[in-house]
């Protein structure tokens, strides 16, 4: 069995941003040479997510509106966590949107459904953060 590991780095100018990382993940898979197996992709930070959904701008606005209803950024003092930090909302948003995805690798390609795309969800940006890609197979 082969395994391949790579970290992808992101630094957004905005506090919150959704980035389609499918091309970068496909590139890592290509580098690995693995044709059959499983690919894990996870955020390495507790205020960011990796998830799979549609690359449609209206839906991305809907995610922002929905997450702000569930866990509004402000007022900061509404959260117990916000003493030295102001990112309690980002921890909650990350938990709702998920930590990782696992995608089957078939014939050297990501075995995604027709509209499935992999996203990095940043909820407390403006600093460098990492995503791990780990692939096992042969
Ligand atoms: Zn925090």
Short mmCIF file of N, CA, C and O and ligand atoms in Angstrom, two decimals:
data_model
loop_
_atom_site.label_atom_id
_atom_site.label_comp_id
_atom_site.label_asym_id
_atom_site.label_seq_id
_atom_site.Cartn_x
_atom_site.Cartn_y
_atom_site.Cartn_z
N UNK A 1 0.84 -1.20 0.00
CA UNK A 1 0.00 0.00 0.00
C UNK A 1 0.88 1.25 0.00
O UNK A 1 1.84 1.34 0.74
N UNK A 2 0.50 2.22 -0.80
CA UNK A 2 1.21 3.50 -0.82
C UNK A 2 0.45 4.51 0.04
O UNK A 2 -0.77 4.40 0.21
N UNK A 3 1.19 5.50 0.53
CA UNK A 3 0.51 6.62 1.17
C UNK A 3 1.21 7.91 0.76
O UNK A 3 2.39 7.92 0.42
N UNK A 4 0.45 8.98 0.78
CA UNK A 4 0.96 10.28 0.35
C UNK A 4 0.32 11.35 1.23
O UNK A 4 -0.87 11.31 1.51
N UNK A 5 1.15 12.30 1.69
CA UNK A 5 0.66 13.35 2.60
C UNK A 5 1.11 14.70 2.10
O UNK A 5 2.26 14.86 1.70
N UNK A 6 0.19 15.67 2.11
CA UNK A 6 0.56 17.04 1.74
C UNK A 6 -0.30 18.04 2.48
O UNK A 6 -1.49 17.80 2.71
N UNK A 7 0.31 19.17 2.84
CA UNK A 7 -0.44 20.26 3.46
C UNK A 7 -0.66 21.36 2.44
O UNK A 7 0.27 21.73 1.71
N UNK A 8 -1.87 21.88 2.39
CA UNK A 8 -2.21 23.03 1.55
C UNK A 8 -2.39 24.22 2.48
O UNK A 8 -3.05 24.11 3.52
N UNK A 9 -1.84 25.39 2.09
CA UNK A 9 -1.90 26.58 2.95
C UNK A 9 -2.84 27.63 2.36
O UNK A 9 -2.86 27.83 1.13
N UNK A 10 -3.57 28.28 3.24
CA UNK A 10 -4.50 29.32 2.81
C UNK A 10 -4.38 30.53 3.73
O UNK A 10 -4.17 30.37 4.94
N UNK A 11 -4.51 31.71 3.16
CA UNK A 11 -4.58 32.94 3.95
C UNK A 11 -5.57 33.87 3.26
O UNK A 11 -5.28 34.42 2.20
N UNK A 12 -6.75 34.02 3.87
CA UNK A 12 -7.78 34.85 3.25
C UNK A 12 -7.69 36.28 3.78
O UNK A 12 -7.28 36.50 4.92
N UNK A 13 -8.07 37.22 2.94
CA UNK A 13 -8.10 38.62 3.37
C UNK A 13 -9.34 38.90 4.22
O UNK A 13 -9.37 39.80 5.03
N UNK A 14 -10.38 38.06 4.01
CA UNK A 14 -11.64 38.23 4.73
C UNK A 14 -11.65 37.34 5.97
O UNK A 14 -10.95 36.35 6.04
N UNK A 15 -12.52 37.68 6.93
CA UNK A 15 -12.70 36.81 8.09
C UNK A 15 -13.34 35.48 7.67
O UNK A 15 -12.95 34.42 8.16
N UNK A 16 -14.33 35.56 6.77
CA UNK A 16 -15.01 34.35 6.32
C UNK A 16 -14.94 34.23 4.80
O UNK A 16 -15.22 35.21 4.09
N UNK A 17 -14.62 33.05 4.32
CA UNK A 17 -14.57 32.83 2.88
C UNK A 17 -14.68 31.33 2.58
O UNK A 17 -14.14 30.51 3.33
N UNK A 18 -15.37 31.01 1.48
CA UNK A 18 -15.42 29.63 0.99
C UNK A 18 -14.58 29.54 -0.27
O UNK A 18 -14.74 30.34 -1.19
N UNK A 19 -13.66 28.57 -0.30
CA UNK A 19 -12.75 28.41 -1.44
C UNK A 19 -12.90 27.01 -2.01
O UNK A 19 -12.78 26.02 -1.26
N UNK A 20 -13.13 26.91 -3.31
CA UNK A 20 -13.17 25.61 -3.98
C UNK A 20 -11.74 25.11 -4.14
O UNK A 20 -10.96 25.67 -4.91
N UNK A 21 -11.40 24.06 -3.38
CA UNK A 21 -10.03 23.54 -3.40
C UNK A 21 -9.94 22.24 -4.21
O UNK A 21 -8.90 21.56 -4.15
N UNK A 22 -10.99 21.90 -4.95
CA UNK A 22 -10.97 20.65 -5.74
C UNK A 22 -9.75 20.57 -6.67
O UNK A 22 -9.10 19.52 -6.72
N UNK A 23 -9.39 21.66 -7.39
CA UNK A 23 -8.22 21.55 -8.29
C UNK A 23 -6.93 21.24 -7.53
O UNK A 23 -6.12 20.42 -7.99
N UNK A 24 -6.72 21.86 -6.36
CA UNK A 24 -5.51 21.59 -5.57
C UNK A 24 -5.50 20.14 -5.07
O UNK A 24 -4.45 19.49 -5.05
N UNK A 25 -6.68 19.65 -4.64
CA UNK A 25 -6.75 18.28 -4.14
C UNK A 25 -6.50 17.29 -5.28
O UNK A 25 -5.78 16.29 -5.12
N UNK A 26 -7.04 17.59 -6.47
CA UNK A 26 -6.78 16.73 -7.64
C UNK A 26 -5.29 16.72 -7.97
O UNK A 26 -4.74 15.69 -8.38
N UNK A 27 -4.63 17.87 -7.81
CA UNK A 27 -3.19 17.96 -8.07
C UNK A 27 -2.40 17.07 -7.10
O UNK A 27 -1.48 16.36 -7.52
N UNK A 28 -2.80 17.09 -5.81
CA UNK A 28 -2.13 16.24 -4.82
C UNK A 28 -2.33 14.77 -5.18
O UNK A 28 -1.39 13.96 -5.11
N UNK A 29 -3.55 14.42 -5.59
CA UNK A 29 -3.83 13.04 -5.99
C UNK A 29 -2.96 12.64 -7.18
O UNK A 29 -2.37 11.55 -7.20
N UNK A 30 -2.83 13.52 -8.14
CA UNK A 30 -2.01 13.25 -9.32
C UNK A 30 -0.55 13.02 -8.92
O UNK A 30 0.10 12.07 -9.39
N UNK A 31 -0.02 13.88 -8.02
CA UNK A 31 1.36 13.72 -7.54
C UNK A 31 1.58 12.38 -6.84
O UNK A 31 2.67 11.82 -6.90
N UNK A 32 0.54 11.90 -6.17
CA UNK A 32 0.68 10.69 -5.36
C UNK A 32 0.86 9.45 -6.22
O UNK A 32 1.45 8.46 -5.76
N UNK A 33 0.33 9.46 -7.43
CA UNK A 33 0.40 8.28 -8.29
C UNK A 33 -0.56 7.17 -7.88
O UNK A 33 -0.57 6.10 -8.48
N UNK A 34 -1.36 7.42 -6.84
CA UNK A 34 -2.29 6.40 -6.35
C UNK A 34 -3.52 6.35 -7.26
O UNK A 34 -4.08 7.38 -7.62
N UNK A 35 -3.89 5.13 -7.65
CA UNK A 35 -5.01 4.94 -8.61
C UNK A 35 -6.29 4.45 -7.94
O UNK A 35 -7.39 4.73 -8.41
N UNK A 36 -6.12 3.64 -6.86
CA UNK A 36 -7.28 3.08 -6.16
C UNK A 36 -7.06 3.24 -4.67
O UNK A 36 -6.02 2.80 -4.15
N UNK A 37 -8.01 3.85 -3.97
CA UNK A 37 -7.83 4.02 -2.53
C UNK A 37 -8.79 5.05 -1.98
O UNK A 37 -9.90 5.24 -2.49
N UNK A 38 -8.34 5.72 -0.91
CA UNK A 38 -9.16 6.72 -0.23
C UNK A 38 -8.34 7.98 0.01
O UNK A 38 -7.16 7.91 0.33
N UNK A 39 -9.00 9.10 -0.14
CA UNK A 39 -8.37 10.41 0.11
C UNK A 39 -9.11 11.10 1.25
O UNK A 39 -10.34 11.23 1.22
N UNK A 40 -8.35 11.48 2.26
CA UNK A 40 -8.87 12.25 3.39
C UNK A 40 -8.40 13.69 3.22
O UNK A 40 -7.23 13.92 2.91
N UNK A 41 -9.31 14.63 3.42
CA UNK A 41 -8.94 16.05 3.37
C UNK A 41 -9.57 16.72 4.58
O UNK A 41 -10.80 16.71 4.72
N UNK A 42 -8.74 17.30 5.46
CA UNK A 42 -9.30 17.93 6.67
C UNK A 42 -8.63 19.26 6.98
O UNK A 42 -7.44 19.45 6.71
N UNK A 43 -9.42 20.14 7.56
CA UNK A 43 -8.88 21.39 8.09
C UNK A 43 -8.06 21.06 9.33
O UNK A 43 -8.45 20.22 10.13
N UNK A 44 -6.90 21.72 9.47
CA UNK A 44 -6.05 21.46 10.64
C UNK A 44 -6.26 22.53 11.72
O UNK A 44 -5.44 22.64 12.64
N UNK A 45 -7.34 23.27 11.62
CA UNK A 45 -7.63 24.35 12.56
C UNK A 45 -9.08 24.23 13.02
O UNK A 45 -9.94 23.81 12.25
N UNK A 46 -9.34 24.66 14.24
CA UNK A 46 -10.65 24.46 14.84
C UNK A 46 -11.61 25.62 14.55
O UNK A 46 -12.70 25.69 15.12
N UNK A 47 -11.21 26.50 13.63
CA UNK A 47 -12.10 27.57 13.18
C UNK A 47 -12.22 27.57 11.65
O UNK A 47 -12.51 28.59 11.04
N UNK A 48 -11.98 26.40 11.03
CA UNK A 48 -12.10 26.25 9.58
C UNK A 48 -12.63 24.86 9.27
O UNK A 48 -12.46 23.94 10.06
N UNK A 49 -13.27 24.72 8.11
CA UNK A 49 -13.90 23.46 7.72
C UNK A 49 -13.42 23.00 6.36
O UNK A 49 -12.95 23.80 5.55
N UNK A 50 -13.59 21.72 6.12
CA UNK A 50 -13.55 21.18 4.76
C UNK A 50 -14.86 20.44 4.57
O UNK A 50 -15.25 19.63 5.42
N UNK A 51 -15.54 20.74 3.48
CA UNK A 51 -16.84 20.11 3.22
C UNK A 51 -17.05 19.98 1.72
O UNK A 51 -16.33 20.59 0.93
N UNK A 52 -18.05 19.20 1.35
CA UNK A 52 -18.37 19.00 -0.07
C UNK A 52 -19.77 19.56 -0.33
O UNK A 52 -20.71 19.25 0.40
N UNK A 53 -19.84 20.41 -1.36
CA UNK A 53 -21.15 20.88 -1.80
C UNK A 53 -21.03 21.49 -3.19
O UNK A 53 -20.02 21.31 -3.86
N UNK A 54 -22.05 22.24 -3.58
CA UNK A 54 -22.14 22.80 -4.93
C UNK A 54 -21.33 24.10 -5.04
O UNK A 54 -21.36 24.92 -4.11
N UNK A 55 -20.67 24.29 -6.17
CA UNK A 55 -19.96 25.56 -6.39
C UNK A 55 -20.92 26.54 -7.06
O UNK A 55 -20.84 26.79 -8.26
N UNK A 56 -21.83 27.08 -6.25
CA UNK A 56 -22.87 27.98 -6.77
C UNK A 56 -22.95 29.18 -5.84
O UNK A 56 -23.15 29.01 -4.63
N UNK A 57 -22.78 30.38 -6.40
CA UNK A 57 -22.59 31.57 -5.57
C UNK A 57 -23.80 31.89 -4.70
O UNK A 57 -23.65 32.36 -3.58
N UNK A 58 -25.00 31.63 -5.21
CA UNK A 58 -26.20 31.86 -4.41
C UNK A 58 -26.22 30.97 -3.17
O UNK A 58 -26.55 31.42 -2.07
N UNK A 59 -25.84 29.72 -3.36
CA UNK A 59 -25.78 28.79 -2.24
C UNK A 59 -24.73 29.24 -1.22
O UNK A 59 -24.96 29.15 0.00
N UNK A 60 -23.61 29.76 -1.71
CA UNK A 60 -22.57 30.22 -0.78
C UNK A 60 -23.06 31.40 0.05
O UNK A 60 -22.76 31.51 1.23
N UNK A 61 -23.85 32.29 -0.57
CA UNK A 61 -24.46 33.38 0.19
C UNK A 61 -25.46 32.83 1.20
O UNK A 61 -25.55 33.33 2.34
N UNK A 62 -26.19 31.78 0.81
CA UNK A 62 -27.14 31.14 1.73
C UNK A 62 -26.42 30.52 2.94
O UNK A 62 -26.91 30.61 4.06
N UNK A 63 -25.26 29.90 2.71
CA UNK A 63 -24.47 29.37 3.83
C UNK A 63 -24.09 30.49 4.79
O UNK A 63 -24.21 30.34 6.01
N UNK A 64 -23.64 31.61 4.24
CA UNK A 64 -23.22 32.75 5.08
C UNK A 64 -24.40 33.25 5.92
O UNK A 64 -24.28 33.46 7.14
N UNK A 65 -25.57 33.42 5.28
CA UNK A 65 -26.75 33.92 5.99
C UNK A 65 -27.19 32.94 7.07
O UNK A 65 -27.49 33.33 8.21
N UNK A 66 -27.21 31.67 6.72
CA UNK A 66 -27.66 30.61 7.64
C UNK A 66 -26.71 30.49 8.84
O UNK A 66 -27.15 30.43 10.00
N UNK A 67 -25.41 30.49 8.57
CA UNK A 67 -24.43 30.37 9.66
C UNK A 67 -24.46 31.60 10.55
O UNK A 67 -24.27 31.49 11.78
N UNK A 68 -24.71 32.77 9.98
CA UNK A 68 -24.81 33.98 10.80
C UNK A 68 -26.07 33.99 11.66
O UNK A 68 -26.10 34.60 12.73
N UNK A 69 -27.12 33.28 11.21
CA UNK A 69 -28.32 33.14 12.05
C UNK A 69 -28.03 32.17 13.21
O UNK A 69 -28.45 32.39 14.34
N UNK A 70 -27.34 31.08 12.89
CA UNK A 70 -27.04 30.05 13.90
C UNK A 70 -26.05 30.56 14.94
O UNK A 70 -26.21 30.31 16.14
N UNK A 71 -24.98 31.21 14.47
CA UNK A 71 -23.88 31.64 15.35
C UNK A 71 -23.38 32.99 14.86
O UNK A 71 -22.34 33.08 14.21
N UNK A 72 -24.12 34.06 15.18
CA UNK A 72 -23.71 35.39 14.69
C UNK A 72 -22.34 35.80 15.24
O UNK A 72 -22.04 35.52 16.41
N UNK A 73 -21.54 36.45 14.37
CA UNK A 73 -20.21 36.90 14.81
C UNK A 73 -20.33 37.88 15.99
O UNK A 73 -19.56 37.79 16.95
N UNK A 74 -21.28 38.82 15.87
CA UNK A 74 -21.42 39.89 16.86
C UNK A 74 -22.81 39.83 17.51
O UNK A 74 -23.75 39.35 16.88
N UNK A 75 -22.99 40.33 18.71
CA UNK A 75 -21.95 40.96 19.54
C UNK A 75 -20.99 39.93 20.14
O UNK A 75 -21.42 38.85 20.56
N UNK A 76 -19.72 40.27 20.17
CA UNK A 76 -18.69 39.33 20.64
C UNK A 76 -18.93 38.88 22.07
O UNK A 76 -18.65 37.74 22.44
N UNK A 77 -19.48 39.79 22.89
CA UNK A 77 -19.62 39.47 24.32
C UNK A 77 -20.75 38.48 24.62
O UNK A 77 -20.91 38.07 25.77
N UNK A 78 -21.49 38.04 23.58
CA UNK A 78 -22.54 37.05 23.82
C UNK A 78 -21.96 35.66 24.09
O UNK A 78 -22.70 34.76 24.52
N UNK A 79 -20.65 35.46 23.81
CA UNK A 79 -20.05 34.13 23.94
C UNK A 79 -19.10 34.05 25.12
O UNK A 79 -18.27 34.94 25.34
N UNK A 80 -19.17 32.94 25.86
CA UNK A 80 -18.25 32.70 26.98
C UNK A 80 -16.80 32.61 26.50
O UNK A 80 -15.88 32.98 27.22
N UNK A 81 -16.61 32.05 25.28
CA UNK A 81 -15.25 31.82 24.75
C UNK A 81 -14.51 33.14 24.48
O UNK A 81 -13.28 33.17 24.49
N UNK A 82 -15.27 34.21 24.23
CA UNK A 82 -14.64 35.46 23.79
C UNK A 82 -14.12 36.28 24.96
O UNK A 82 -14.70 37.29 25.35
N UNK A 83 -12.99 35.82 25.52
CA UNK A 83 -12.29 36.60 26.53
C UNK A 83 -11.11 37.26 25.87
O UNK A 83 -11.13 38.43 25.51
N UNK A 84 -10.07 36.45 25.63
CA UNK A 84 -8.88 36.92 24.92
C UNK A 84 -9.10 36.89 23.41
O UNK A 84 -8.38 37.52 22.67
N UNK A 85 -10.10 36.11 22.96
CA UNK A 85 -10.36 35.93 21.53
C UNK A 85 -11.73 36.50 21.18
O UNK A 85 -12.54 36.80 22.06
N UNK A 86 -11.98 36.61 19.86
CA UNK A 86 -13.31 37.06 19.41
C UNK A 86 -13.88 36.06 18.41
O UNK A 86 -14.72 36.42 17.59
N UNK A 87 -13.44 34.79 18.50
CA UNK A 87 -13.78 33.88 17.41
C UNK A 87 -14.68 32.71 17.82
O UNK A 87 -14.70 31.67 17.14
N UNK A 88 -15.46 32.88 18.86
CA UNK A 88 -16.37 31.81 19.27
C UNK A 88 -17.29 31.41 18.12
O UNK A 88 -17.54 30.21 17.90
N UNK A 89 -17.79 32.40 17.38
CA UNK A 89 -18.68 32.08 16.27
C UNK A 89 -18.00 31.18 15.24
O UNK A 89 -18.63 30.29 14.66
N UNK A 90 -16.70 31.39 15.04
CA UNK A 90 -15.95 30.60 14.06
C UNK A 90 -15.83 29.14 14.50
O UNK A 90 -15.93 28.22 13.69
N UNK A 91 -15.63 28.91 15.81
CA UNK A 91 -15.59 27.53 16.32
C UNK A 91 -16.93 26.85 16.08
O UNK A 91 -16.98 25.68 15.69
N UNK A 92 -18.03 27.58 16.32
CA UNK A 92 -19.36 26.98 16.16
C UNK A 92 -19.65 26.71 14.68
O UNK A 92 -20.17 25.65 14.32
N UNK A 93 -19.30 27.67 13.81
CA UNK A 93 -19.53 27.50 12.37
C UNK A 93 -18.74 26.31 11.85
O UNK A 93 -19.21 25.54 11.02
N UNK A 94 -17.50 26.17 12.31
CA UNK A 94 -16.67 25.05 11.89
C UNK A 94 -17.31 23.71 12.27
O UNK A 94 -17.27 22.74 11.51
N UNK A 95 -17.87 23.67 13.48
CA UNK A 95 -18.47 22.41 13.93
C UNK A 95 -19.68 22.04 13.07
O UNK A 95 -19.84 20.88 12.68
N UNK A 96 -20.47 23.03 12.71
CA UNK A 96 -21.65 22.78 11.87
C UNK A 96 -21.23 22.33 10.46
O UNK A 96 -21.83 21.42 9.89
N UNK A 97 -20.22 22.96 9.90
CA UNK A 97 -19.83 22.68 8.51
C UNK A 97 -18.89 21.48 8.39
O UNK A 97 -18.66 20.99 7.29
N UNK A 98 -18.33 21.02 9.49
CA UNK A 98 -17.56 19.78 9.47
C UNK A 98 -16.06 19.99 9.38
O UNK A 98 -15.57 21.03 8.96
N UNK A 99 -15.35 18.97 9.81
CA UNK A 99 -13.89 19.01 9.83
C UNK A 99 -13.26 18.49 8.56
O UNK A 99 -12.26 19.02 8.09
N UNK A 100 -13.83 17.37 8.00
CA UNK A 100 -13.12 16.69 6.92
C UNK A 100 -14.08 16.04 5.94
O UNK A 100 -15.27 15.90 6.21
N UNK A 101 -13.48 15.63 4.81
CA UNK A 101 -14.19 14.79 3.86
C UNK A 101 -13.30 13.60 3.50
O UNK A 101 -12.07 13.70 3.56
N UNK A 102 -13.93 12.50 3.14
CA UNK A 102 -13.24 11.33 2.60
C UNK A 102 -13.82 11.08 1.23
O UNK A 102 -15.04 11.03 1.07
N UNK A 103 -12.95 10.97 0.23
CA UNK A 103 -13.40 10.76 -1.15
C UNK A 103 -12.74 9.50 -1.68
O UNK A 103 -11.53 9.29 -1.50
N UNK A 104 -13.52 8.65 -2.34
CA UNK A 104 -12.97 7.46 -2.98
C UNK A 104 -12.09 7.88 -4.16
O UNK A 104 -12.39 8.85 -4.86
N UNK A 105 -11.00 7.14 -4.34
CA UNK A 105 -10.13 7.32 -5.50
C UNK A 105 -10.33 6.13 -6.42
O UNK A 105 -10.14 4.98 -6.00
N UNK A 106 -10.76 6.40 -7.62
CA UNK A 106 -11.04 5.34 -8.60
C UNK A 106 -10.39 5.69 -9.93
O UNK A 106 -10.63 6.79 -10.45
N UNK A 107 -9.55 4.81 -10.41
CA UNK A 107 -8.90 5.07 -11.70
C UNK A 107 -8.04 6.32 -11.66
O UNK A 107 -7.89 7.01 -12.68
N UNK A 108 -7.48 6.65 -10.50
CA UNK A 108 -6.61 7.81 -10.38
C UNK A 108 -7.34 9.14 -10.30
O UNK A 108 -6.72 10.20 -10.31
N UNK A 109 -8.68 9.10 -10.19
CA UNK A 109 -9.48 10.32 -10.13
C UNK A 109 -10.29 10.36 -8.83
O UNK A 109 -10.60 9.32 -8.25
N UNK A 110 -10.66 11.57 -8.41
CA UNK A 110 -11.61 11.72 -7.30
C UNK A 110 -12.97 11.21 -7.77
O UNK A 110 -13.49 11.68 -8.79
N UNK A 111 -13.54 10.27 -7.02
CA UNK A 111 -14.80 9.65 -7.43
C UNK A 111 -15.97 10.45 -6.84
O UNK A 111 -16.72 9.97 -5.99
N UNK A 112 -16.13 11.69 -7.31
CA UNK A 112 -17.15 12.60 -6.80
C UNK A 112 -18.44 12.48 -7.61
O UNK A 112 -18.42 12.09 -8.78
N UNK A 113 -19.56 12.83 -6.97
CA UNK A 113 -20.83 12.93 -7.69
C UNK A 113 -20.78 14.11 -8.65
O UNK A 113 -19.86 14.93 -8.61
N UNK A 114 -21.80 14.21 -9.54
CA UNK A 114 -21.73 15.17 -10.65
C UNK A 114 -21.56 16.63 -10.23
O UNK A 114 -20.93 17.40 -10.94
N UNK A 115 -22.11 17.03 -9.09
CA UNK A 115 -22.01 18.43 -8.67
C UNK A 115 -21.17 18.61 -7.42
O UNK A 115 -21.09 19.71 -6.87
N UNK A 116 -20.55 17.55 -6.97
CA UNK A 116 -19.77 17.62 -5.74
C UNK A 116 -18.43 18.31 -5.97
O UNK A 116 -17.68 17.91 -6.86
N UNK A 117 -18.14 19.31 -5.13
CA UNK A 117 -16.86 20.00 -5.14
C UNK A 117 -16.38 20.11 -3.69
O UNK A 117 -17.20 20.21 -2.76
N UNK A 118 -15.07 20.12 -3.51
CA UNK A 118 -14.50 20.18 -2.16
C UNK A 118 -14.18 21.64 -1.83
O UNK A 118 -13.53 22.35 -2.61
N UNK A 119 -14.63 22.08 -0.66
CA UNK A 119 -14.44 23.47 -0.23
C UNK A 119 -13.67 23.56 1.07
O UNK A 119 -13.84 22.73 1.97
N UNK A 120 -12.84 24.61 1.13
CA UNK A 120 -12.26 25.06 2.39
C UNK A 120 -13.16 26.18 2.90
O UNK A 120 -13.41 27.16 2.19
N UNK A 121 -13.67 26.02 4.11
CA UNK A 121 -14.52 27.05 4.72
C UNK A 121 -13.72 27.77 5.80
O UNK A 121 -13.43 27.19 6.85
N UNK A 122 -13.39 29.00 5.52
CA UNK A 122 -12.64 29.81 6.51
C UNK A 122 -13.65 30.65 7.31
O UNK A 122 -14.49 31.34 6.72
N UNK A 123 -13.55 30.58 8.64
CA UNK A 123 -14.47 31.34 9.49
C UNK A 123 -13.76 32.31 10.42
O UNK A 123 -14.40 33.06 11.15
N UNK A 124 -12.43 32.26 10.41
CA UNK A 124 -11.64 33.22 11.20
C UNK A 124 -10.30 33.41 10.49
O UNK A 124 -9.26 32.93 10.93
N UNK A 125 -10.37 34.10 9.36
CA UNK A 125 -9.23 34.18 8.46
C UNK A 125 -8.25 35.30 8.79
O UNK A 125 -8.06 35.65 9.95
N UNK A 126 -7.62 35.83 7.73
CA UNK A 126 -6.60 36.88 7.85
C UNK A 126 -5.32 36.36 8.50
O UNK A 126 -4.57 37.12 9.11
N UNK A 127 -5.11 35.04 8.42
CA UNK A 127 -3.84 34.43 8.90
C UNK A 127 -3.66 33.11 8.17
O UNK A 127 -4.61 32.56 7.60
N UNK A 128 -2.42 32.62 8.19
CA UNK A 128 -2.10 31.40 7.44
C UNK A 128 -2.66 30.17 8.15
O UNK A 128 -2.44 30.01 9.37
N UNK A 129 -3.38 29.33 7.40
CA UNK A 129 -3.94 28.11 7.98
C UNK A 129 -3.80 26.96 6.98
O UNK A 129 -3.65 27.19 5.79
N UNK A 130 -3.83 25.75 7.54
CA UNK A 130 -3.49 24.57 6.75
C UNK A 130 -4.65 23.60 6.58
O UNK A 130 -5.49 23.46 7.46
N UNK A 131 -4.60 22.90 5.46
CA UNK A 131 -5.48 21.77 5.18
C UNK A 131 -4.58 20.56 4.90
O UNK A 131 -3.59 20.68 4.16
N UNK A 132 -4.91 19.43 5.50
CA UNK A 132 -4.16 18.20 5.28
C UNK A 132 -4.84 17.35 4.21
O UNK A 132 -6.07 17.20 4.23
N UNK A 133 -4.03 16.83 3.29
CA UNK A 133 -4.52 15.82 2.35
C UNK A 133 -3.71 14.55 2.59
O UNK A 133 -2.47 14.59 2.55
N UNK A 134 -4.38 13.46 2.87
CA UNK A 134 -3.71 12.18 3.07
C UNK A 134 -4.40 11.16 2.18
O UNK A 134 -5.63 11.03 2.19
N UNK A 135 -3.60 10.45 1.40
CA UNK A 135 -4.15 9.49 0.44
C UNK A 135 -3.50 8.14 0.72
O UNK A 135 -2.27 8.05 0.86
N UNK A 136 -4.32 7.10 0.81
CA UNK A 136 -3.78 5.75 0.95
C UNK A 136 -4.38 4.87 -0.15
O UNK A 136 -5.52 5.07 -0.58
N UNK A 137 -3.60 3.93 -0.62
CA UNK A 137 -4.09 3.03 -1.65
C UNK A 137 -2.93 2.46 -2.45
O UNK A 137 -1.82 2.35 -1.95
N UNK A 138 -3.22 2.16 -3.71
CA UNK A 138 -2.15 1.61 -4.55
C UNK A 138 -2.35 2.03 -5.99
O UNK A 138 -3.37 2.60 -6.34
ZN1 LIG B 1 -11.06 30.55 19.85
#
